[in-house]
Short mmCIF file of N, CA and C in Angstrom, two decimals:
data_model
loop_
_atom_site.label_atom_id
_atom_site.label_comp_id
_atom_site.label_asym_id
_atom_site.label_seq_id
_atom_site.Cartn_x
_atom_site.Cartn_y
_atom_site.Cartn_z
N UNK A 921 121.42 114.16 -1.69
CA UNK A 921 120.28 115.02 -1.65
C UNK A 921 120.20 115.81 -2.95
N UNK A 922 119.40 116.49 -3.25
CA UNK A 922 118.69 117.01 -3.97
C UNK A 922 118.05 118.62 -4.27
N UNK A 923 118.09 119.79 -4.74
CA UNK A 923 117.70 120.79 -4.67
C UNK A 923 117.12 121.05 -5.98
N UNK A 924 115.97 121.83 -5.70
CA UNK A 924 114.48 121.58 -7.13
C UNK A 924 114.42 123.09 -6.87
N UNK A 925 114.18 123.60 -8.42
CA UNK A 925 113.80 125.11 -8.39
C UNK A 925 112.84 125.08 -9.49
N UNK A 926 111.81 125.79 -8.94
CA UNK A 926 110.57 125.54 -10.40
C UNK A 926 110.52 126.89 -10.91
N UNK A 927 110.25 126.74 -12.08
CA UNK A 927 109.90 128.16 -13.01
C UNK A 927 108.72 128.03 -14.24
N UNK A 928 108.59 129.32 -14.70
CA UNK A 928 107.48 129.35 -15.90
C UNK A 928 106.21 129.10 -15.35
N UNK A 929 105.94 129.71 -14.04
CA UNK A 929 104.37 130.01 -14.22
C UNK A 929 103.88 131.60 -14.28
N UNK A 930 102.84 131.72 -14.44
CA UNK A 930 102.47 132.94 -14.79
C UNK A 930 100.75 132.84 -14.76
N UNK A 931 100.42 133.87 -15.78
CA UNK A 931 98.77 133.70 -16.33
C UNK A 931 98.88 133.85 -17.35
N UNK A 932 97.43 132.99 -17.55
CA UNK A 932 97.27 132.48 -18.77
C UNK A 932 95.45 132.48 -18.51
N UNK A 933 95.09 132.62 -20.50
CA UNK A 933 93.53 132.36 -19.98
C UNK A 933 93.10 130.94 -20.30
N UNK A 934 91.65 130.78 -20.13
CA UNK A 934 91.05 129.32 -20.30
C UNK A 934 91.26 128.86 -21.54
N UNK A 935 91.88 127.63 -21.59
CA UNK A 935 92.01 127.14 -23.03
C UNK A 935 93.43 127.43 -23.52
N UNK A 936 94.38 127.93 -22.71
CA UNK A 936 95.84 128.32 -23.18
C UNK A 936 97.10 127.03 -22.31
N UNK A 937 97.87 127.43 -22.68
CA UNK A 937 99.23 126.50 -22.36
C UNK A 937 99.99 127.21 -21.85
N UNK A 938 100.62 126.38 -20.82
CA UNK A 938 101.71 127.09 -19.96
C UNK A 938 102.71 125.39 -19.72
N UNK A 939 104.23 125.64 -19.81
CA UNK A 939 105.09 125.41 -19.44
C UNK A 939 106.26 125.13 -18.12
N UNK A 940 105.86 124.07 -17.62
CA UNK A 940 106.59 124.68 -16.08
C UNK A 940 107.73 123.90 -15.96
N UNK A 941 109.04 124.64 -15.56
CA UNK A 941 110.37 123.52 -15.59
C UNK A 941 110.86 123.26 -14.14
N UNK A 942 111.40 122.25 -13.54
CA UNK A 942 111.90 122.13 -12.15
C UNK A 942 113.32 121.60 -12.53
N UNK A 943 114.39 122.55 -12.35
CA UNK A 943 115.43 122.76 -12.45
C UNK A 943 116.43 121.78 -11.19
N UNK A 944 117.15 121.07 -11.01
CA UNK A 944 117.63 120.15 -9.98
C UNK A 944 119.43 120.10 -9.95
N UNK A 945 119.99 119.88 -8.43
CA UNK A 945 121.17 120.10 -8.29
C UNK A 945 120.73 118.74 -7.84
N UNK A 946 122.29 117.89 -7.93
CA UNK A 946 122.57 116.83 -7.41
C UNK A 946 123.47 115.64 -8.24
N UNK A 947 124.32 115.31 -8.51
CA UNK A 947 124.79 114.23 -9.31
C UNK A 947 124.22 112.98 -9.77
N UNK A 948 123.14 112.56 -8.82
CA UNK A 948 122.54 111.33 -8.82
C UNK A 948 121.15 111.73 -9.32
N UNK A 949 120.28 112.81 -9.92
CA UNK A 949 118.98 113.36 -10.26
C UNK A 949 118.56 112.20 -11.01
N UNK A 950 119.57 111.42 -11.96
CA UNK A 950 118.38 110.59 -12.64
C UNK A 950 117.99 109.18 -12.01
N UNK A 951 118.12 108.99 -10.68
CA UNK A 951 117.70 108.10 -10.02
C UNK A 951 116.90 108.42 -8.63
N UNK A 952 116.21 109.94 -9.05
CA UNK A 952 115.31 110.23 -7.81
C UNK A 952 113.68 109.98 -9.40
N UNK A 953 112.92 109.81 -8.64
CA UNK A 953 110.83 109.92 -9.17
C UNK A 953 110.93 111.41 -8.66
N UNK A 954 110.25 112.02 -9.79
CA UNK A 954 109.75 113.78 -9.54
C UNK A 954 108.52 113.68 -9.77
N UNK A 955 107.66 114.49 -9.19
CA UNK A 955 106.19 114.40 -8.97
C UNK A 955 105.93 116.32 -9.01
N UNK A 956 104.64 116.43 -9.37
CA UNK A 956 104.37 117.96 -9.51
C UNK A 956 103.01 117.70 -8.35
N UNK A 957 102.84 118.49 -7.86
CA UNK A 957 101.93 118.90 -6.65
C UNK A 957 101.29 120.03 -7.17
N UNK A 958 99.85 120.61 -6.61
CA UNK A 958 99.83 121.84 -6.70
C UNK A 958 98.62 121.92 -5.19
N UNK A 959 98.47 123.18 -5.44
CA UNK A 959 98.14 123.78 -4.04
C UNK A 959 97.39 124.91 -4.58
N UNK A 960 95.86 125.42 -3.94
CA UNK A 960 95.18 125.99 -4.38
C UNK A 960 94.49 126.81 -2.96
N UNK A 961 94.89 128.12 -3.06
CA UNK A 961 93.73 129.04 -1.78
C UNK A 961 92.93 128.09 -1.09
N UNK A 962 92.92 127.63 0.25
CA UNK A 962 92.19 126.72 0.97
C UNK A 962 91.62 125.73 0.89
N UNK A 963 93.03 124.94 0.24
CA UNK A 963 92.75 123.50 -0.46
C UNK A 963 94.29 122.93 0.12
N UNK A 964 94.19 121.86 0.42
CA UNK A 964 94.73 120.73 0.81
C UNK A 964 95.91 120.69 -0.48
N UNK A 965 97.25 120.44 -0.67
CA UNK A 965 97.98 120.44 -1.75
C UNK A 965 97.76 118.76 -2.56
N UNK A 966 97.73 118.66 -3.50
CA UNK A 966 96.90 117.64 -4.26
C UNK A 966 98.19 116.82 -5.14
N UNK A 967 98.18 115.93 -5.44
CA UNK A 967 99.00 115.57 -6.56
C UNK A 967 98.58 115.40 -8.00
N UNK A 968 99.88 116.00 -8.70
CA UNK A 968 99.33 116.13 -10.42
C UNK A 968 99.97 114.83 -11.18
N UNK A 969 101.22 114.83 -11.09
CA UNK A 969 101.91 114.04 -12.14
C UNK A 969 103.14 113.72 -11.51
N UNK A 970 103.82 111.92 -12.37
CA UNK A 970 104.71 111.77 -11.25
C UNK A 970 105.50 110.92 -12.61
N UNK A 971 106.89 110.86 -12.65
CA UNK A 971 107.37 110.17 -13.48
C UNK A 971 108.71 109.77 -12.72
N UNK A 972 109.31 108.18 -13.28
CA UNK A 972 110.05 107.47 -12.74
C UNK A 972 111.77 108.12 -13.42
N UNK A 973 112.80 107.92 -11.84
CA UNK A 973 113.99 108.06 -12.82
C UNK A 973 114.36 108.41 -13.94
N UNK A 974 114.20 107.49 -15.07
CA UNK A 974 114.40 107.56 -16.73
C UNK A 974 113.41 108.26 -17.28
N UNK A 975 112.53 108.48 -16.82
CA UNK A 975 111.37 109.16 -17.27
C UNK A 975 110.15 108.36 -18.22
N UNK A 976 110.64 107.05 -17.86
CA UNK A 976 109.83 106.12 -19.38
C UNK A 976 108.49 105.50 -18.44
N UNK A 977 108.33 106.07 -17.33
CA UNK A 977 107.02 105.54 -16.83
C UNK A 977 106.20 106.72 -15.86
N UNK A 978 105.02 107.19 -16.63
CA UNK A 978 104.43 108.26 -15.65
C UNK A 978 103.19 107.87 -15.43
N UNK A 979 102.59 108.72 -14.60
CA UNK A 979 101.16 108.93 -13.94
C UNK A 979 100.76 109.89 -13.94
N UNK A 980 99.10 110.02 -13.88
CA UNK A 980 98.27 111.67 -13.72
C UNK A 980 97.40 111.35 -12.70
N UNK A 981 97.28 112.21 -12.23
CA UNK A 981 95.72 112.70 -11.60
C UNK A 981 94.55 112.69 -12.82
N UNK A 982 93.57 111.98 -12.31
CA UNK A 982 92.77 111.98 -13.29
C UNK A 982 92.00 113.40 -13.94
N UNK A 983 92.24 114.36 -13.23
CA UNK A 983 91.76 115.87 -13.28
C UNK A 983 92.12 116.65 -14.34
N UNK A 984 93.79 116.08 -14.57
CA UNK A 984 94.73 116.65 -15.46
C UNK A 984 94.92 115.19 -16.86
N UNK A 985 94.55 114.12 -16.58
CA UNK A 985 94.90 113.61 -17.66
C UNK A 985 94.57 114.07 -18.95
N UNK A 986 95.24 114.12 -19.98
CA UNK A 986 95.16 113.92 -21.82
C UNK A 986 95.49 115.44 -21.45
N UNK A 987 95.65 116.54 -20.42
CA UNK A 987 95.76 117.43 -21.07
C UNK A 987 97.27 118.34 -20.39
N UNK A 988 98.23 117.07 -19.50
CA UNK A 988 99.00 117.89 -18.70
C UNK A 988 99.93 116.57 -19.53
N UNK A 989 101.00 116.84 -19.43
CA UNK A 989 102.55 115.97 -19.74
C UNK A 989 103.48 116.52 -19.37
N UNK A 990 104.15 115.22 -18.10
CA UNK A 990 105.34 115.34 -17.60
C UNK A 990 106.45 114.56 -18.08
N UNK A 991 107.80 115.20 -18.41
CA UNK A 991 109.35 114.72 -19.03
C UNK A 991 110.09 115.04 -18.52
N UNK A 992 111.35 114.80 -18.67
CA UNK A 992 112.37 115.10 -18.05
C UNK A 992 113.60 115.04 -19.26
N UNK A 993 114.45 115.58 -18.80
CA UNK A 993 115.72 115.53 -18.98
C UNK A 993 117.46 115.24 -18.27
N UNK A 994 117.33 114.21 -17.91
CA UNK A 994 118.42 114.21 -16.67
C UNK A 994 119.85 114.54 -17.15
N UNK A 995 120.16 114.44 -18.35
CA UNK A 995 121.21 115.34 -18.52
C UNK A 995 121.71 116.86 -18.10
N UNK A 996 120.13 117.50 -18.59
CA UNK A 996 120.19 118.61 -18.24
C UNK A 996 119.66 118.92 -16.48
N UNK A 997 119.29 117.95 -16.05
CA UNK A 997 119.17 117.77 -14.14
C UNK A 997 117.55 118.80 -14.24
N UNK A 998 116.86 118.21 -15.67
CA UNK A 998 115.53 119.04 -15.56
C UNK A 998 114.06 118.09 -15.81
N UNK A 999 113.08 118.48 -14.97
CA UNK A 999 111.88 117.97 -15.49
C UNK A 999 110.45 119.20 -15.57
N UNK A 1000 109.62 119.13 -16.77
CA UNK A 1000 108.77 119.43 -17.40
C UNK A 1000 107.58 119.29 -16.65
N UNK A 1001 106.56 120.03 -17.06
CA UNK A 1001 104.98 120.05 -16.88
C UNK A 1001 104.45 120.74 -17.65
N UNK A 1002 104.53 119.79 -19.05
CA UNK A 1002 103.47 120.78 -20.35
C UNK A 1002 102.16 121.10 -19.93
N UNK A 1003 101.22 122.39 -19.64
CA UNK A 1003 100.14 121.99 -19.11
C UNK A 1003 99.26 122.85 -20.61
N UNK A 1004 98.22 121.85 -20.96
CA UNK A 1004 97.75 122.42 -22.20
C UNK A 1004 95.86 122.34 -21.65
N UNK A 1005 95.03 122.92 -22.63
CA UNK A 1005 93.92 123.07 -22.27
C UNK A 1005 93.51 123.58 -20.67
N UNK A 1006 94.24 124.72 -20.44
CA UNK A 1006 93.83 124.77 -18.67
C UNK A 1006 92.98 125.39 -18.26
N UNK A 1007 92.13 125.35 -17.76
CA UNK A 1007 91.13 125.44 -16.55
C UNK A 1007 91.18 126.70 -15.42
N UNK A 1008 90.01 127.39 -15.03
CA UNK A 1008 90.33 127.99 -14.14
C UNK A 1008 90.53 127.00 -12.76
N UNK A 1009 90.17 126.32 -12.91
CA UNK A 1009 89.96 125.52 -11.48
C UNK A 1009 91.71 124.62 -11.46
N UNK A 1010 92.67 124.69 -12.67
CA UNK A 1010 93.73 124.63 -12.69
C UNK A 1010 94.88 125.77 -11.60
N UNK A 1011 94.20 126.59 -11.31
CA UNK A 1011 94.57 127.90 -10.75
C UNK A 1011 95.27 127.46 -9.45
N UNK A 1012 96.50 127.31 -9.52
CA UNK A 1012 97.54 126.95 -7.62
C UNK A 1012 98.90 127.34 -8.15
N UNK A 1013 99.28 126.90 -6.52
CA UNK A 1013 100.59 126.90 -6.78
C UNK A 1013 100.90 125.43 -7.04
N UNK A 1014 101.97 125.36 -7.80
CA UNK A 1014 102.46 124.31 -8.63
C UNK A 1014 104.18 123.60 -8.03
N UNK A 1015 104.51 122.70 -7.50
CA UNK A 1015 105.69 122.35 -6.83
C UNK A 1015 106.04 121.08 -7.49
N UNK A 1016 107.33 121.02 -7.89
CA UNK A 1016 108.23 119.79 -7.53
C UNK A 1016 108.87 118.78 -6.64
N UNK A 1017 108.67 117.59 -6.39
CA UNK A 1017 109.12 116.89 -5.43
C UNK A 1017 110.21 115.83 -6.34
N UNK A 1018 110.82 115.30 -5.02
CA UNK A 1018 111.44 114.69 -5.09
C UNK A 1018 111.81 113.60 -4.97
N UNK A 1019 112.12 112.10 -5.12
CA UNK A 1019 112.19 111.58 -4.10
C UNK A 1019 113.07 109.97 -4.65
N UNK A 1020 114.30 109.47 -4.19
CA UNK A 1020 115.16 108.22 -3.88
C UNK A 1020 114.76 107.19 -3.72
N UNK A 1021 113.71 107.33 -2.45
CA UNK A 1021 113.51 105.58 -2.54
C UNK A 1021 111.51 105.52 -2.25
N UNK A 1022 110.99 106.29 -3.00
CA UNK A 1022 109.86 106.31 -2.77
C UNK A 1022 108.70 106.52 -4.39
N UNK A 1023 107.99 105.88 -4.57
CA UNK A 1023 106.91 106.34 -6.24
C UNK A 1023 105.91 106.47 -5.52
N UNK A 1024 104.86 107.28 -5.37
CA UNK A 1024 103.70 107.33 -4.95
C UNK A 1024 102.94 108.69 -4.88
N UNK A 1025 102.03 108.73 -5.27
CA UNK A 1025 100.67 110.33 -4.99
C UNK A 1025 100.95 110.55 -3.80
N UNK A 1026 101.34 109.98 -2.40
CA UNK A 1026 101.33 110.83 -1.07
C UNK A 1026 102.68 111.89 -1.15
N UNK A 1027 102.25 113.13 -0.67
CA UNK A 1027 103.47 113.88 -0.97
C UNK A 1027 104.56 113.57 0.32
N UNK A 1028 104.08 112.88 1.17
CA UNK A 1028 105.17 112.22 2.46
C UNK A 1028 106.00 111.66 1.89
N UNK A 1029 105.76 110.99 0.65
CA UNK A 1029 106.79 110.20 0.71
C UNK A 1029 108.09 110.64 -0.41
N UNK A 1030 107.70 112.34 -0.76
CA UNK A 1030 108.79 112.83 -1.07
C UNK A 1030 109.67 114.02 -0.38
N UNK A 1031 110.43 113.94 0.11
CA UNK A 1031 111.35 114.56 0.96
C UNK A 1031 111.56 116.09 0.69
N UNK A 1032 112.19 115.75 -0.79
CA UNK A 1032 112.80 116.60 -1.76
C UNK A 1032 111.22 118.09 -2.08
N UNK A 1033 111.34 119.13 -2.01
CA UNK A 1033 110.69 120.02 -2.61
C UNK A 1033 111.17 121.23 -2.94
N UNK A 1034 110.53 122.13 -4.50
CA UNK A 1034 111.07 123.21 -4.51
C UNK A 1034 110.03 124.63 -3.80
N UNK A 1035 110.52 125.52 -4.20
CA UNK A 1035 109.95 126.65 -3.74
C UNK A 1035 108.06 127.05 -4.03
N UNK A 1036 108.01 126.49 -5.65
CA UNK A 1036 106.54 126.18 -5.98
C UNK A 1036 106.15 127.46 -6.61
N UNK A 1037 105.80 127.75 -7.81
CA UNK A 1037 105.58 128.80 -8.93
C UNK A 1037 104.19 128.88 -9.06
N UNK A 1038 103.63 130.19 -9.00
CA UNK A 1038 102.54 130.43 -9.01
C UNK A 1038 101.76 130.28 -10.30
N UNK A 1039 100.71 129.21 -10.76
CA UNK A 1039 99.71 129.41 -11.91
C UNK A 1039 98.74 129.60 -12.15
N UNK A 1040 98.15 130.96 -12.64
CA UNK A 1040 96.51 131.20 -12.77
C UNK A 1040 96.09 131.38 -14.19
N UNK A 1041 94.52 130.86 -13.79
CA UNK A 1041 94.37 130.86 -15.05
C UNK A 1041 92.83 131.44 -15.19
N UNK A 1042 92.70 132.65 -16.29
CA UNK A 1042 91.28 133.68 -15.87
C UNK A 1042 90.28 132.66 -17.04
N UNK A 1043 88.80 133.44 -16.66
CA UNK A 1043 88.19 132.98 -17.22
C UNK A 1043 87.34 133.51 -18.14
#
């Protein structure tokens, strides 16, 4: 198993960059897919970005493409969410998942989640 702690959200205004890291316990981290979620005031939690094990194969939501990038570091048991050009409508909470034997946008099929860091963004 797995334990995810996310950090670095905050506010920020339209058109600025924010940084978000999901911090991970486990010996085996570089053979789980991490995925970022976010979740917005009376909205359904959505998927953002999802990258494999090694980190050499990702995906976006088309909402966030060209302007969000997800990495990792499994040495350091860490993965990234550069988020650049953001949006008020970028404005949720922001989570890490996890997940062993599963790649996919449904968040069912990741087990693993952290606590989820709040990001707004004014306009």
């Amino acid at each position: 198993q797995v334990q995810l702690v996310e950090s670095g959200g905050g506010l920020v205004q339209a058109g600025g960059s924010l940084r978000l890291s999901c911090a991970a316990s486990g010996r085996t981290f570089r053979s789980y897919a991490v995925a970022w979620f976010r979740q917005a005031p009376g909205k359904e939690r959505e998927f953002v970005a999802r990258t494999s094990g090694s980190g050499s194969v990702t995906y976006y939501a088309d909402s966030v493409k060209g302007r969000f990038t997800i990495s990792r570091e499994n040495a350091q048991n860490t993965v990234w969410l550069q988020m650049n050009s953001l949006k008020p409508e970028d404005t949720a909470v922001y989570y890490c998942a996890a997940s062993g034997s599963a790649y996919t946008t449904n968040e069912n099929g990741y087990p693993y989640w952290g606590q989820g860091t709040q990001v707004t963004v004014s306009s």
